[in-house]
mmCIF file of C-alpha atoms in Angstrom:
data_model
loop_
_atom_site.group_PDB
_atom_site.id
_atom_site.type_symbol
_atom_site.label_atom_id
_atom_site.label_comp_id
_atom_site.label_asym_id
_atom_site.label_seq_id
_atom_site.Cartn_x
_atom_site.Cartn_y
_atom_site.Cartn_z
ATOM 1 C CA MET A 1406 113.494 54.710 118.517
ATOM 2 C CA ALA A 1407 112.047 57.546 120.763
ATOM 3 C CA PRO A 1408 109.419 59.389 119.234
ATOM 4 C CA THR A 1409 110.716 63.046 118.202
ATOM 5 C CA PRO A 1410 109.000 66.078 119.977
ATOM 6 C CA LEU A 1411 106.836 68.324 117.565
ATOM 7 C CA THR A 1412 108.519 71.328 116.517
ATOM 8 C CA THR A 1413 106.406 74.517 116.215
ATOM 9 C CA TYR A 1414 107.549 76.813 113.559
ATOM 10 C CA ARG A 1415 106.385 80.043 111.906
ATOM 11 C CA LEU A 1416 106.227 80.435 108.205
ATOM 12 C CA LYS A 1417 107.959 83.464 106.707
ATOM 13 C CA ASN A 1418 105.372 86.085 105.970
ATOM 14 C CA GLN A 1419 105.591 86.460 102.203
ATOM 15 C CA GLY A 1420 105.108 90.188 102.464
ATOM 16 C CA ARG A 1421 102.390 92.905 101.671
ATOM 17 C CA ARG A 1422 103.655 95.554 99.125
ATOM 18 C CA ILE A 1423 103.018 98.966 100.121
ATOM 19 C CA ALA A 1424 103.050 102.299 98.209
ATOM 20 C CA GLN A 1425 102.753 105.942 99.415
ATOM 21 C CA ILE A 1426 103.129 109.356 98.223
ATOM 22 C CA VAL A 1427 104.132 112.551 99.591
ATOM 23 C CA LYS A 1428 104.941 116.148 97.917
ATOM 24 C CA LEU A 1429 108.591 117.302 97.737
ATOM 25 C CA LYS A 1430 109.069 121.147 98.017
ATOM 26 C CA PRO A 1431 110.762 122.105 94.734
ATOM 27 C CA GLU A 1432 113.285 124.240 96.703
ATOM 28 C CA CYS A 1433 114.271 121.146 98.774
ATOM 29 C CA VAL A 1434 114.969 118.558 95.918
ATOM 30 C CA GLU A 1435 118.855 118.459 95.996
ATOM 31 C CA LYS A 1436 118.782 118.445 99.893
ATOM 32 C CA TYR A 1437 116.481 115.528 100.074
ATOM 33 C CA LYS A 1438 118.508 113.548 97.438
ATOM 34 C CA GLU A 1439 121.691 114.379 99.305
ATOM 35 C CA CYS A 1440 120.292 113.100 102.828
ATOM 36 C CA HIS A 1441 119.032 110.067 101.075
ATOM 37 C CA ALA A 1442 122.223 109.346 99.412
ATOM 38 C CA ARG A 1443 123.698 108.794 103.102
ATOM 39 C CA VAL A 1444 120.882 107.511 105.212
ATOM 40 C CA TRP A 1445 121.888 107.366 108.746
ATOM 41 C CA PRO A 1446 122.753 103.577 109.887
ATOM 42 C CA GLU A 1447 120.322 103.659 112.749
ATOM 43 C CA VAL A 1448 117.448 104.743 110.454
ATOM 44 C CA LEU A 1449 118.322 101.663 108.157
ATOM 45 C CA LYS A 1450 118.614 99.370 111.054
ATOM 46 C CA GLN A 1451 115.254 100.454 112.353
ATOM 47 C CA ILE A 1452 113.627 99.941 109.032
ATOM 48 C CA LYS A 1453 114.875 96.371 108.811
ATOM 49 C CA ASP A 1454 113.916 95.736 112.418
ATOM 50 C CA SER A 1455 110.589 96.973 111.652
ATOM 51 C CA ASN A 1456 110.177 94.198 109.053
ATOM 52 C CA ILE A 1457 110.221 96.401 106.002
ATOM 53 C CA GLU A 1458 112.342 95.299 102.939
ATOM 54 C CA ASP A 1459 112.805 96.028 99.256
ATOM 55 C CA TYR A 1460 112.293 99.791 100.120
ATOM 56 C CA SER A 1461 112.672 102.401 97.329
ATOM 57 C CA ILE A 1462 111.639 106.126 96.842
ATOM 58 C CA PHE A 1463 111.247 107.519 93.604
ATOM 59 C CA HIS A 1464 110.828 111.229 92.509
ATOM 60 C CA ASP A 1465 108.695 112.794 89.517
ATOM 61 C CA PRO A 1466 110.122 116.238 88.963
ATOM 62 C CA THR A 1467 107.181 117.231 86.959
ATOM 63 C CA SER A 1468 104.534 116.934 89.842
ATOM 64 C CA GLY A 1469 107.172 116.885 92.633
ATOM 65 C CA THR A 1470 105.615 113.694 94.035
ATOM 66 C CA LEU A 1471 107.921 111.201 95.992
ATOM 67 C CA PHE A 1472 106.745 107.659 95.583
ATOM 68 C CA ALA A 1473 107.851 105.201 98.020
ATOM 69 C CA SER A 1474 107.378 101.344 97.673
ATOM 70 C CA PHE A 1475 108.389 98.641 100.009
ATOM 71 C CA LYS A 1476 107.288 95.104 101.240
ATOM 72 C CA TYR A 1477 106.040 94.655 104.869
ATOM 73 C CA VAL A 1478 106.963 91.078 106.111
ATOM 74 C CA GLY A 1479 106.053 91.297 109.583
ATOM 75 C CA TYR A 1480 102.942 90.190 111.748
ATOM 76 C CA ASN A 1481 102.224 93.349 113.611
ATOM 77 C CA TRP A 1482 102.084 96.285 111.502
ATOM 78 C CA ALA A 1483 100.876 98.685 114.308
ATOM 79 C CA GLY A 1484 103.498 97.558 116.639
ATOM 80 C CA ASP A 1485 106.307 97.783 114.284
ATOM 81 C CA MET A 1486 105.353 101.257 113.288
ATOM 82 C CA GLU A 1487 104.942 102.349 116.860
ATOM 83 C CA ARG A 1488 108.559 100.987 117.628
ATOM 84 C CA MET A 1489 109.873 102.940 114.544
ATOM 85 C CA ARG A 1490 108.091 106.043 115.888
ATOM 86 C CA GLU A 1491 109.651 105.661 119.204
ATOM 87 C CA ASN A 1492 113.251 105.671 117.793
ATOM 88 C CA PRO A 1493 114.897 108.936 118.637
ATOM 89 C CA LYS A 1494 117.065 108.449 115.580
ATOM 90 C CA VAL A 1495 114.076 108.054 113.442
ATOM 91 C CA GLN A 1496 112.350 110.854 114.920
ATOM 92 C CA GLU A 1497 115.306 113.093 114.158
ATOM 93 C CA TRP A 1498 115.523 111.875 110.568
ATOM 94 C CA TRP A 1499 111.859 112.548 110.038
ATOM 95 C CA LYS A 1500 112.056 116.001 111.484
ATOM 96 C CA MET A 1501 114.480 116.766 108.895
ATOM 97 C CA THR A 1502 112.894 115.041 105.932
ATOM 98 C CA ASP A 1503 109.456 116.239 106.814
ATOM 99 C CA SER A 1504 110.684 119.607 106.408
ATOM 100 C CA PHE A 1505 111.310 119.020 102.826
ATOM 101 C CA GLN A 1506 107.684 117.812 102.113
ATOM 102 C CA GLU A 1507 104.204 118.784 102.055
ATOM 103 C CA SER A 1508 101.596 115.892 102.795
ATOM 104 C CA TYR A 1509 98.857 115.074 100.386
ATOM 105 C CA VAL A 1510 96.785 113.859 103.610
ATOM 106 C CA GLU A 1511 94.486 116.589 104.971
ATOM 107 C CA GLY A 1512 95.161 117.234 108.570
ATOM 108 C CA ALA A 1513 98.588 115.407 108.647
ATOM 109 C CA LYS A 1514 101.115 117.156 110.805
ATOM 110 C CA SER A 1515 104.161 114.995 110.603
ATOM 111 C CA SER A 1516 105.576 111.345 110.247
ATOM 112 C CA GLN A 1517 106.085 111.248 113.940
ATOM 113 C CA ASP A 1518 102.346 111.817 114.631
ATOM 114 C CA GLY A 1519 101.344 108.790 113.095
ATOM 115 C CA GLU A 1520 97.471 109.245 112.131
ATOM 116 C CA PRO A 1521 96.542 110.971 110.004
ATOM 117 C CA ALA A 1522 99.541 109.629 107.922
ATOM 118 C CA TRP A 1523 102.149 111.960 106.623
ATOM 119 C CA TRP A 1524 102.737 109.838 103.572
ATOM 120 C CA LYS A 1525 99.443 108.926 101.670
ATOM 121 C CA GLY A 1526 98.724 105.286 100.949
ATOM 122 C CA VAL A 1527 97.988 104.389 97.269
ATOM 123 C CA GLU A 1528 96.101 101.573 95.868
ATOM 124 C CA GLU A 1529 97.816 98.841 93.896
ATOM 125 C CA VAL A 1530 95.816 98.416 90.544
ATOM 126 C CA PHE A 1531 98.252 95.916 88.829
ATOM 127 C CA TYR A 1532 100.971 93.428 89.771
ATOM 128 C CA ALA A 1533 102.651 90.824 87.621
ATOM 129 C CA PRO A 1534 104.963 88.712 89.778
#
């Protein structure tokens, strides 16, 4: 029997959970909900192609805060986010949705600009799988 060649494979990244916040302008709540009820297919595809899974956005009407939670399962966060920023449909989407928001990050100008980030990262203090 001939020896079998060694197969190289990469284990699936189990993922890193990420949470972020941004402020939703009170006069834009309904518009924001409407556009997210019909997210453009190109944007959804880019999210998936950027190795983002299990993505949710929550809204707290008392504080006006949007809370986003997702799992990043890729191996090159900076590269995946750069590809997302380069997508013309994502740029168009961000231009629309950023107009409904105010960043908590000092100096942030837009989602497109990258750094400083438009959405503020928040620390995970508890997790029970």
